[in-house]
Structures are given as structure tokens and as C-alpha cells.
Amino acid sequence: WYNKKSPQLKDIKGITYYHSGKITRNEPRKVTVDLDIFPIPDRSLNVDRQMPGVENLVTGRGCVYQCAFCHEGVSDSFYRARSVDNVVEEIKMLLQTRKPYYITILDDVFMLNHNRVIEFCEKISALREQFYDFAWYCEARADIIVKHPEMIQAAVKAGMARIQIGIESGNQFILDSYRKNLTLEDIRDAVRICSEYGVLSIVGNFIIGGAHESKQTIEESIKFAENLLEIGKGRIDIITTLYTPYPGTSMYNSPEQFGLEILDKECVTGPGDNYVFVKTKDLSKWEIFHYRQV
């Protein structure tokens, strides 16, 4: 694919590569606002598939929120979305050529604009009538679900079988430190709404070992998780991830403001989200490991 007429690596913006014994990073590429200009990925080029019958797609990039732990919250990040028709065109192509029974939408927050979500659900329902009843997954924020429960109703009708909500902690002070702009009551109400409207699987994620974590905050998260299990009526799946200090985030740049000490800034001692790279004022690295198993 590379010949003398091809651009030199040093001239290609936005790439990082190994050259002359060192890692070289070029000037960033300008962010593209209109995502509809990109062609639908040619999935026939895939060598390995996630699993037969499952396909992934992205309908939007970036995020309008600035959570302290998330790389999507860095200052130069902004949200831009594909048009609904453009997304539906890709899904129709998948149904015709790949025949998936399950589609995972990988946007950080798919349910952001309720009008866009309603339009999407209406057109997905039409596709399911035209082809077959495939199911799908997406992520959402609790406060948006509470404000627009009609999105959940429309999504379930359109085949959404699984939804993920970022819970992060059962301690309100930690949620505020993360700049989540959520309350514990928002989360309870969102789980209740999803359950009442018949979402088959509600995924709730907790971060372990993050801002101001202590034995007490861990216990509060456990009690909160138990409360959500009661509200979810057999539909909620509680999962955990270990806090990872992503470069460029507020918690990476100023860990002391979040009661953290970063032990491995390069994160080379283990896999991200499954290894502990920090300690808090109250918990050692190995105590954080232990409490994830509780």
C-alpha cells in the first residue's frame, strides 16, 4: 500500500508511529464536524469478528460533558453526530449483508438529543418490519432518561434490549467531584424507568479506586448497588471498573485535588480498567484491588 507516490509518514497529520528508534507524533488532524462525509466501513475487510451475529457501529463522536475521569471530557473535545438517515443506511446495509441479530451502538452517550433518538427509533422500527427483529444496545445518562422517559419507551419498542448507565459511585460527594452533574436520586429514577418500560438488561457501572475513595465510600457504593438491584427487579447488571488515570484528564493533571496519588503515570504495569495505577489517601493499591472483589 505504500510507495514513492504515497505521502510520507511525517506529512500525515494525526498519526503516531515508530521511527528511527523513537515514537513520533505528528501535528493533530483537524476535527471533522460533518461525519456524514465518511463512507460506511467495508466490514468485508475484517479478519476477525467480535462474534457471529454481532456488529458494532458509531453514530456520534465526542461528548458534551466534561467528567473529570474521562478522556472525552478534555477541553478540545466536542460532540458531533451523524444524521439519522446516514446511520439507518449503515444498519440497512448490515441487515442485508451481515445479518446481525444484535447491534451495539458504541457512542459514549447515544441518548443525548431526545428528538434524534425518537426519529432513530421510528426508522429502526420500520427496518425491523422490513427485515427481521434484531436487538440493539446503547449508553445513556441517568438525568436524560429521567427528563425524557419517552426515549426509553420508544427504544424498547424499536428493539433495544440492553442499556448502560454510568453510575460511578454511591457517594454524592464523589459524583460531584467527577463533575457528573447527577444525583443518586437521578440514578434510582433512571433504573426504575428502564425497568418499568421493560428494558431487558440495564447495565450499571461503578468506578473503584477513584476520587476520594475510602472503605466508607466503597461500603456506600455496595449499599447503593443493592438498592438498585431491588429497584431493577432482576433486570440490572452491576459491573465495576478500576479507575485508570487517562492523560489529559483533570484527574490525571491534578490528582491531589481528587485525593489521589498516581503510582504509574504511563500505565505500563497492567491493563487499563483492570489494574490499579493509583492509591488514595485512605486506600493502598492492593486494598483497591481487594475492594473490587467485594
Short mmCIF file of N, CA and C in Angstrom, two decimals, residues 135-264:
data_model
loop_
_atom_site.label_atom_id
_atom_site.label_comp_id
_atom_site.label_asym_id
_atom_site.label_seq_id
_atom_site.Cartn_x
_atom_site.Cartn_y
_atom_site.Cartn_z
N ALA A 135 -31.97 -6.99 17.77
CA ALA A 135 -31.92 -6.21 19.02
C ALA A 135 -30.70 -5.30 19.00
N TRP A 136 -30.66 -4.33 19.91
CA TRP A 136 -29.54 -3.40 19.94
C TRP A 136 -29.27 -2.87 21.35
N TYR A 137 -28.09 -2.26 21.49
CA TYR A 137 -27.58 -1.76 22.77
C TYR A 137 -27.09 -0.33 22.61
N CYS A 138 -27.18 0.46 23.69
CA CYS A 138 -26.62 1.81 23.66
C CYS A 138 -26.33 2.26 25.09
N GLU A 139 -25.70 3.43 25.22
CA GLU A 139 -25.41 4.03 26.52
C GLU A 139 -26.22 5.31 26.69
N ALA A 140 -26.51 5.64 27.95
CA ALA A 140 -27.31 6.83 28.23
C ALA A 140 -26.92 7.40 29.59
N ARG A 141 -27.33 8.63 29.84
CA ARG A 141 -27.14 9.26 31.15
C ARG A 141 -28.44 9.20 31.93
N ALA A 142 -28.32 9.01 33.24
CA ALA A 142 -29.50 8.87 34.09
C ALA A 142 -30.38 10.11 34.05
N ASP A 143 -29.78 11.29 34.10
CA ASP A 143 -30.59 12.51 34.16
C ASP A 143 -31.38 12.73 32.88
N ILE A 144 -30.82 12.34 31.73
CA ILE A 144 -31.55 12.50 30.47
C ILE A 144 -32.70 11.51 30.40
N ILE A 145 -32.48 10.29 30.90
CA ILE A 145 -33.55 9.31 30.96
C ILE A 145 -34.71 9.82 31.81
N VAL A 146 -34.38 10.41 32.95
CA VAL A 146 -35.42 10.93 33.84
C VAL A 146 -36.18 12.08 33.18
N LYS A 147 -35.48 12.93 32.46
CA LYS A 147 -36.11 14.08 31.81
C LYS A 147 -36.93 13.66 30.60
N HIS A 148 -36.50 12.60 29.91
CA HIS A 148 -37.19 12.17 28.68
C HIS A 148 -37.44 10.66 28.70
N PRO A 149 -38.28 10.19 29.59
CA PRO A 149 -38.55 8.74 29.66
C PRO A 149 -39.17 8.18 28.38
N GLU A 150 -39.77 9.07 27.56
CA GLU A 150 -40.37 8.60 26.32
C GLU A 150 -39.33 7.98 25.38
N MET A 151 -38.06 8.38 25.54
CA MET A 151 -37.00 7.78 24.74
C MET A 151 -36.88 6.28 25.03
N ILE A 152 -36.96 5.94 26.30
CA ILE A 152 -36.84 4.53 26.69
C ILE A 152 -38.01 3.72 26.15
N GLN A 153 -39.19 4.28 26.25
CA GLN A 153 -40.37 3.60 25.73
C GLN A 153 -40.24 3.35 24.23
N ALA A 154 -39.79 4.37 23.49
CA ALA A 154 -39.64 4.23 22.04
C ALA A 154 -38.53 3.24 21.71
N ALA A 155 -37.44 3.28 22.48
CA ALA A 155 -36.30 2.41 22.20
C ALA A 155 -36.65 0.94 22.42
N VAL A 156 -37.37 0.64 23.50
CA VAL A 156 -37.77 -0.74 23.77
C VAL A 156 -38.67 -1.24 22.65
N LYS A 157 -39.60 -0.40 22.21
CA LYS A 157 -40.48 -0.77 21.10
C LYS A 157 -39.68 -1.04 19.83
N ALA A 158 -38.54 -0.32 19.69
CA ALA A 158 -37.71 -0.46 18.49
C ALA A 158 -36.65 -1.55 18.63
N GLY A 159 -36.69 -2.32 19.72
CA GLY A 159 -35.80 -3.46 19.85
C GLY A 159 -34.59 -3.29 20.74
N MET A 160 -34.49 -2.17 21.46
CA MET A 160 -33.36 -2.02 22.37
C MET A 160 -33.50 -3.02 23.52
N ALA A 161 -32.49 -3.89 23.66
CA ALA A 161 -32.55 -4.94 24.67
C ALA A 161 -31.65 -4.65 25.87
N ARG A 162 -30.67 -3.77 25.69
CA ARG A 162 -29.69 -3.54 26.75
C ARG A 162 -29.25 -2.08 26.72
N ILE A 163 -29.11 -1.49 27.91
CA ILE A 163 -28.70 -0.10 28.02
C ILE A 163 -27.70 0.02 29.17
N GLN A 164 -26.70 0.87 29.00
CA GLN A 164 -25.72 1.08 30.07
C GLN A 164 -25.81 2.50 30.61
N ILE A 165 -25.78 2.60 31.94
CA ILE A 165 -25.82 3.89 32.63
C ILE A 165 -24.57 4.02 33.49
N GLY A 166 -23.87 5.13 33.37
CA GLY A 166 -22.70 5.37 34.21
C GLY A 166 -23.12 5.79 35.61
N ILE A 167 -22.95 4.92 36.57
CA ILE A 167 -23.31 5.22 37.95
C ILE A 167 -22.11 5.79 38.69
N GLU A 168 -20.98 5.15 38.56
CA GLU A 168 -19.66 5.56 39.07
C GLU A 168 -19.49 5.39 40.57
N SER A 169 -20.44 5.86 41.38
CA SER A 169 -20.28 5.77 42.84
C SER A 169 -21.62 5.90 43.53
N GLY A 170 -21.70 5.36 44.74
CA GLY A 170 -22.88 5.53 45.56
C GLY A 170 -22.73 6.67 46.55
N ASN A 171 -21.69 7.49 46.37
CA ASN A 171 -21.40 8.62 47.25
C ASN A 171 -21.58 9.91 46.46
N GLN A 172 -22.45 10.80 46.93
CA GLN A 172 -22.76 12.02 46.18
C GLN A 172 -21.56 12.96 46.06
N PHE A 173 -20.73 13.03 47.10
CA PHE A 173 -19.55 13.88 47.04
C PHE A 173 -18.61 13.44 45.92
N ILE A 174 -18.46 12.13 45.75
CA ILE A 174 -17.60 11.62 44.68
C ILE A 174 -18.21 11.92 43.32
N LEU A 175 -19.51 11.74 43.18
CA LEU A 175 -20.17 12.09 41.91
C LEU A 175 -19.94 13.55 41.57
N ASP A 176 -20.06 14.41 42.57
CA ASP A 176 -19.83 15.84 42.34
C ASP A 176 -18.37 16.11 41.97
N SER A 177 -17.45 15.39 42.59
CA SER A 177 -16.02 15.55 42.26
C SER A 177 -15.75 15.14 40.82
N TYR A 178 -16.46 14.12 40.36
CA TYR A 178 -16.30 13.66 38.98
C TYR A 178 -16.93 14.63 37.97
N ARG A 179 -17.68 15.62 38.46
CA ARG A 179 -18.41 16.57 37.61
C ARG A 179 -19.46 15.85 36.75
N LYS A 180 -20.10 14.85 37.34
CA LYS A 180 -21.12 14.09 36.63
C LYS A 180 -22.41 14.88 36.45
N ASN A 181 -22.64 15.87 37.32
CA ASN A 181 -23.90 16.62 37.29
C ASN A 181 -25.10 15.68 37.39
N LEU A 182 -24.97 14.70 38.29
CA LEU A 182 -26.01 13.72 38.55
C LEU A 182 -26.25 13.64 40.05
N THR A 183 -27.43 13.20 40.42
CA THR A 183 -27.71 12.87 41.81
C THR A 183 -27.98 11.38 41.93
N LEU A 184 -27.85 10.86 43.13
CA LEU A 184 -28.17 9.45 43.36
C LEU A 184 -29.63 9.18 43.05
N GLU A 185 -30.47 10.17 43.29
CA GLU A 185 -31.89 10.00 43.00
C GLU A 185 -32.15 9.92 41.50
N ASP A 186 -31.37 10.68 40.70
CA ASP A 186 -31.47 10.56 39.24
C ASP A 186 -31.22 9.12 38.81
N ILE A 187 -30.19 8.51 39.40
CA ILE A 187 -29.81 7.15 39.02
C ILE A 187 -30.91 6.17 39.42
N ARG A 188 -31.42 6.31 40.64
CA ARG A 188 -32.51 5.44 41.08
C ARG A 188 -33.71 5.55 40.13
N ASP A 189 -34.08 6.78 39.80
CA ASP A 189 -35.24 7.00 38.93
C ASP A 189 -35.01 6.45 37.53
N ALA A 190 -33.79 6.58 37.02
CA ALA A 190 -33.49 6.08 35.68
C ALA A 190 -33.61 4.56 35.64
N VAL A 191 -33.10 3.88 36.66
CA VAL A 191 -33.21 2.42 36.72
C VAL A 191 -34.68 2.02 36.82
N ARG A 192 -35.44 2.76 37.61
CA ARG A 192 -36.87 2.47 37.77
C ARG A 192 -37.60 2.63 36.43
N ILE A 193 -37.31 3.71 35.70
CA ILE A 193 -37.95 3.96 34.41
C ILE A 193 -37.62 2.85 33.42
N CYS A 194 -36.34 2.50 33.33
CA CYS A 194 -35.93 1.45 32.40
C CYS A 194 -36.60 0.12 32.74
N SER A 195 -36.71 -0.17 34.02
CA SER A 195 -37.35 -1.41 34.45
C SER A 195 -38.84 -1.41 34.11
N GLU A 196 -39.49 -0.29 34.40
CA GLU A 196 -40.94 -0.20 34.17
C GLU A 196 -41.30 -0.27 32.69
N TYR A 197 -40.41 0.24 31.84
CA TYR A 197 -40.67 0.21 30.40
C TYR A 197 -40.19 -1.09 29.75
N GLY A 198 -39.62 -2.00 30.54
CA GLY A 198 -39.32 -3.33 30.04
C GLY A 198 -37.98 -3.52 29.37
N VAL A 199 -36.99 -2.67 29.71
CA VAL A 199 -35.64 -2.91 29.19
C VAL A 199 -35.15 -4.24 29.76
N LEU A 200 -34.73 -5.16 28.92
CA LEU A 200 -34.37 -6.49 29.39
C LEU A 200 -33.12 -6.47 30.27
N SER A 201 -32.13 -5.64 29.91
CA SER A 201 -30.86 -5.62 30.64
C SER A 201 -30.41 -4.18 30.86
N ILE A 202 -30.24 -3.80 32.12
CA ILE A 202 -29.78 -2.46 32.49
C ILE A 202 -28.40 -2.62 33.12
N VAL A 203 -27.37 -2.09 32.48
CA VAL A 203 -26.01 -2.21 32.99
C VAL A 203 -25.67 -0.95 33.78
N GLY A 204 -25.21 -1.14 35.01
CA GLY A 204 -24.79 -0.02 35.85
C GLY A 204 -23.33 -0.16 36.22
N ASN A 205 -22.50 0.80 35.82
CA ASN A 205 -21.06 0.70 36.05
C ASN A 205 -20.62 1.56 37.24
N PHE A 206 -19.81 0.96 38.12
CA PHE A 206 -19.19 1.67 39.24
C PHE A 206 -17.68 1.75 39.02
N ILE A 207 -17.08 2.89 39.34
CA ILE A 207 -15.63 3.04 39.32
C ILE A 207 -15.10 2.74 40.72
N ILE A 208 -14.11 1.88 40.81
CA ILE A 208 -13.50 1.54 42.09
C ILE A 208 -12.09 2.15 42.16
N GLY A 209 -11.79 2.81 43.26
CA GLY A 209 -10.45 3.35 43.46
C GLY A 209 -10.23 4.71 42.83
N GLY A 210 -11.31 5.45 42.61
CA GLY A 210 -11.20 6.78 42.01
C GLY A 210 -11.12 7.88 43.06
N ALA A 211 -11.70 9.01 42.73
CA ALA A 211 -11.59 10.21 43.57
C ALA A 211 -12.09 9.97 44.99
N HIS A 212 -11.26 10.32 45.95
CA HIS A 212 -11.62 10.32 47.37
C HIS A 212 -12.16 8.96 47.85
N GLU A 213 -11.73 7.89 47.21
CA GLU A 213 -12.24 6.57 47.59
C GLU A 213 -11.70 6.16 48.96
N SER A 214 -12.56 5.53 49.74
CA SER A 214 -12.19 5.03 51.07
C SER A 214 -13.04 3.79 51.35
N LYS A 215 -12.75 3.15 52.46
CA LYS A 215 -13.56 1.99 52.83
C LYS A 215 -15.01 2.40 53.00
N GLN A 216 -15.25 3.58 53.56
CA GLN A 216 -16.61 4.05 53.77
C GLN A 216 -17.33 4.28 52.44
N THR A 217 -16.65 4.92 51.46
CA THR A 217 -17.32 5.17 50.19
C THR A 217 -17.57 3.87 49.42
N ILE A 218 -16.68 2.90 49.59
CA ILE A 218 -16.90 1.58 48.98
C ILE A 218 -18.16 0.95 49.56
N GLU A 219 -18.29 1.03 50.88
CA GLU A 219 -19.48 0.46 51.54
C GLU A 219 -20.74 1.18 51.09
N GLU A 220 -20.66 2.49 50.89
CA GLU A 220 -21.83 3.24 50.41
C GLU A 220 -22.20 2.80 48.99
N SER A 221 -21.20 2.55 48.15
CA SER A 221 -21.47 2.08 46.79
C SER A 221 -22.11 0.70 46.79
N ILE A 222 -21.66 -0.17 47.72
CA ILE A 222 -22.25 -1.50 47.81
C ILE A 222 -23.72 -1.41 48.22
N LYS A 223 -24.02 -0.57 49.20
CA LYS A 223 -25.41 -0.39 49.63
C LYS A 223 -26.26 0.20 48.52
N PHE A 224 -25.68 1.14 47.79
CA PHE A 224 -26.42 1.76 46.68
C PHE A 224 -26.68 0.74 45.58
N ALA A 225 -25.69 -0.10 45.28
CA ALA A 225 -25.86 -1.15 44.28
C ALA A 225 -26.97 -2.12 44.70
N GLU A 226 -27.00 -2.46 45.98
CA GLU A 226 -28.06 -3.35 46.48
C GLU A 226 -29.43 -2.70 46.32
N ASN A 227 -29.50 -1.40 46.56
CA ASN A 227 -30.74 -0.66 46.37
C ASN A 227 -31.19 -0.70 44.91
N LEU A 228 -30.23 -0.53 43.99
CA LEU A 228 -30.56 -0.56 42.57
C LEU A 228 -31.00 -1.96 42.13
N LEU A 229 -30.40 -2.99 42.72
CA LEU A 229 -30.82 -4.35 42.40
C LEU A 229 -32.28 -4.59 42.79
N GLU A 230 -32.70 -4.00 43.89
CA GLU A 230 -34.10 -4.10 44.31
C GLU A 230 -35.00 -3.33 43.34
N ILE A 231 -34.57 -2.14 42.92
CA ILE A 231 -35.37 -1.32 42.01
C ILE A 231 -35.44 -1.96 40.63
N GLY A 232 -34.32 -2.55 40.20
CA GLY A 232 -34.23 -3.10 38.85
C GLY A 232 -35.01 -4.37 38.62
N LYS A 233 -35.46 -5.01 39.65
CA LYS A 233 -36.35 -6.17 39.54
C LYS A 233 -35.80 -7.26 38.62
N GLY A 234 -34.55 -7.65 38.86
CA GLY A 234 -33.96 -8.73 38.10
C GLY A 234 -33.43 -8.34 36.74
N ARG A 235 -33.50 -7.06 36.41
CA ARG A 235 -33.06 -6.61 35.09
C ARG A 235 -31.69 -5.94 35.11
N ILE A 236 -31.18 -5.59 36.27
CA ILE A 236 -29.96 -4.79 36.33
C ILE A 236 -28.73 -5.65 36.54
N ASP A 237 -27.69 -5.29 35.82
CA ASP A 237 -26.40 -5.97 35.85
C ASP A 237 -25.37 -4.97 36.38
N ILE A 238 -24.88 -5.17 37.60
CA ILE A 238 -23.90 -4.26 38.21
C ILE A 238 -22.50 -4.71 37.80
N ILE A 239 -21.73 -3.79 37.20
CA ILE A 239 -20.36 -4.10 36.82
C ILE A 239 -19.43 -3.04 37.43
N THR A 240 -18.14 -3.36 37.52
CA THR A 240 -17.17 -2.42 38.08
C THR A 240 -15.96 -2.32 37.17
N THR A 241 -15.33 -1.15 37.20
CA THR A 241 -14.03 -0.95 36.55
C THR A 241 -13.11 -0.26 37.56
N LEU A 242 -11.84 -0.53 37.44
CA LEU A 242 -10.85 0.15 38.27
C LEU A 242 -10.50 1.47 37.61
N TYR A 243 -10.34 2.51 38.43
CA TYR A 243 -10.03 3.83 37.88
C TYR A 243 -8.70 3.81 37.13
N THR A 244 -8.69 4.35 35.92
CA THR A 244 -7.47 4.49 35.12
C THR A 244 -7.20 5.97 34.89
N PRO A 245 -6.01 6.46 35.21
CA PRO A 245 -5.68 7.89 35.01
C PRO A 245 -5.33 8.19 33.56
N TYR A 246 -6.32 8.59 32.78
CA TYR A 246 -6.08 8.87 31.36
C TYR A 246 -5.40 10.22 31.17
N PRO A 247 -4.31 10.28 30.40
CA PRO A 247 -3.60 11.54 30.17
C PRO A 247 -4.52 12.63 29.61
N GLY A 248 -4.34 13.83 30.11
CA GLY A 248 -5.12 14.96 29.65
C GLY A 248 -6.37 15.23 30.45
N THR A 249 -6.80 14.26 31.27
CA THR A 249 -8.00 14.47 32.08
C THR A 249 -7.67 15.28 33.33
N SER A 250 -8.68 15.83 33.96
CA SER A 250 -8.48 16.62 35.18
C SER A 250 -7.85 15.80 36.28
N MET A 251 -8.28 14.56 36.41
CA MET A 251 -7.77 13.71 37.49
C MET A 251 -6.33 13.28 37.24
N TYR A 252 -5.93 13.23 35.99
CA TYR A 252 -4.54 12.91 35.66
C TYR A 252 -3.65 14.12 35.90
N ASN A 253 -4.15 15.30 35.50
CA ASN A 253 -3.33 16.51 35.61
C ASN A 253 -3.21 17.02 37.04
N SER A 254 -4.26 16.84 37.84
CA SER A 254 -4.25 17.35 39.22
C SER A 254 -4.78 16.29 40.18
N PRO A 255 -4.11 15.16 40.32
CA PRO A 255 -4.63 14.06 41.14
C PRO A 255 -4.83 14.43 42.60
N GLU A 256 -3.99 15.33 43.11
CA GLU A 256 -4.08 15.71 44.51
C GLU A 256 -5.42 16.37 44.83
N GLN A 257 -6.04 17.02 43.86
CA GLN A 257 -7.34 17.64 44.08
C GLN A 257 -8.45 16.60 44.26
N PHE A 258 -8.16 15.37 43.89
CA PHE A 258 -9.14 14.29 43.97
C PHE A 258 -8.74 13.23 45.00
N GLY A 259 -7.79 13.61 45.86
CA GLY A 259 -7.35 12.69 46.90
C GLY A 259 -6.59 11.50 46.38
N LEU A 260 -5.86 11.67 45.26
CA LEU A 260 -5.18 10.57 44.61
C LEU A 260 -3.68 10.80 44.51
N GLU A 261 -2.93 9.72 44.46
CA GLU A 261 -1.53 9.75 44.10
C GLU A 261 -1.33 8.73 42.98
N ILE A 262 -0.86 9.19 41.84
CA ILE A 262 -0.65 8.28 40.71
C ILE A 262 0.67 7.57 40.89
N LEU A 263 0.64 6.24 40.87
CA LEU A 263 1.83 5.43 41.08
C LEU A 263 2.51 5.07 39.76
N ASP A 264 1.76 5.04 38.68
CA ASP A 264 2.30 4.68 37.38
C ASP A 264 1.63 5.54 36.32
#
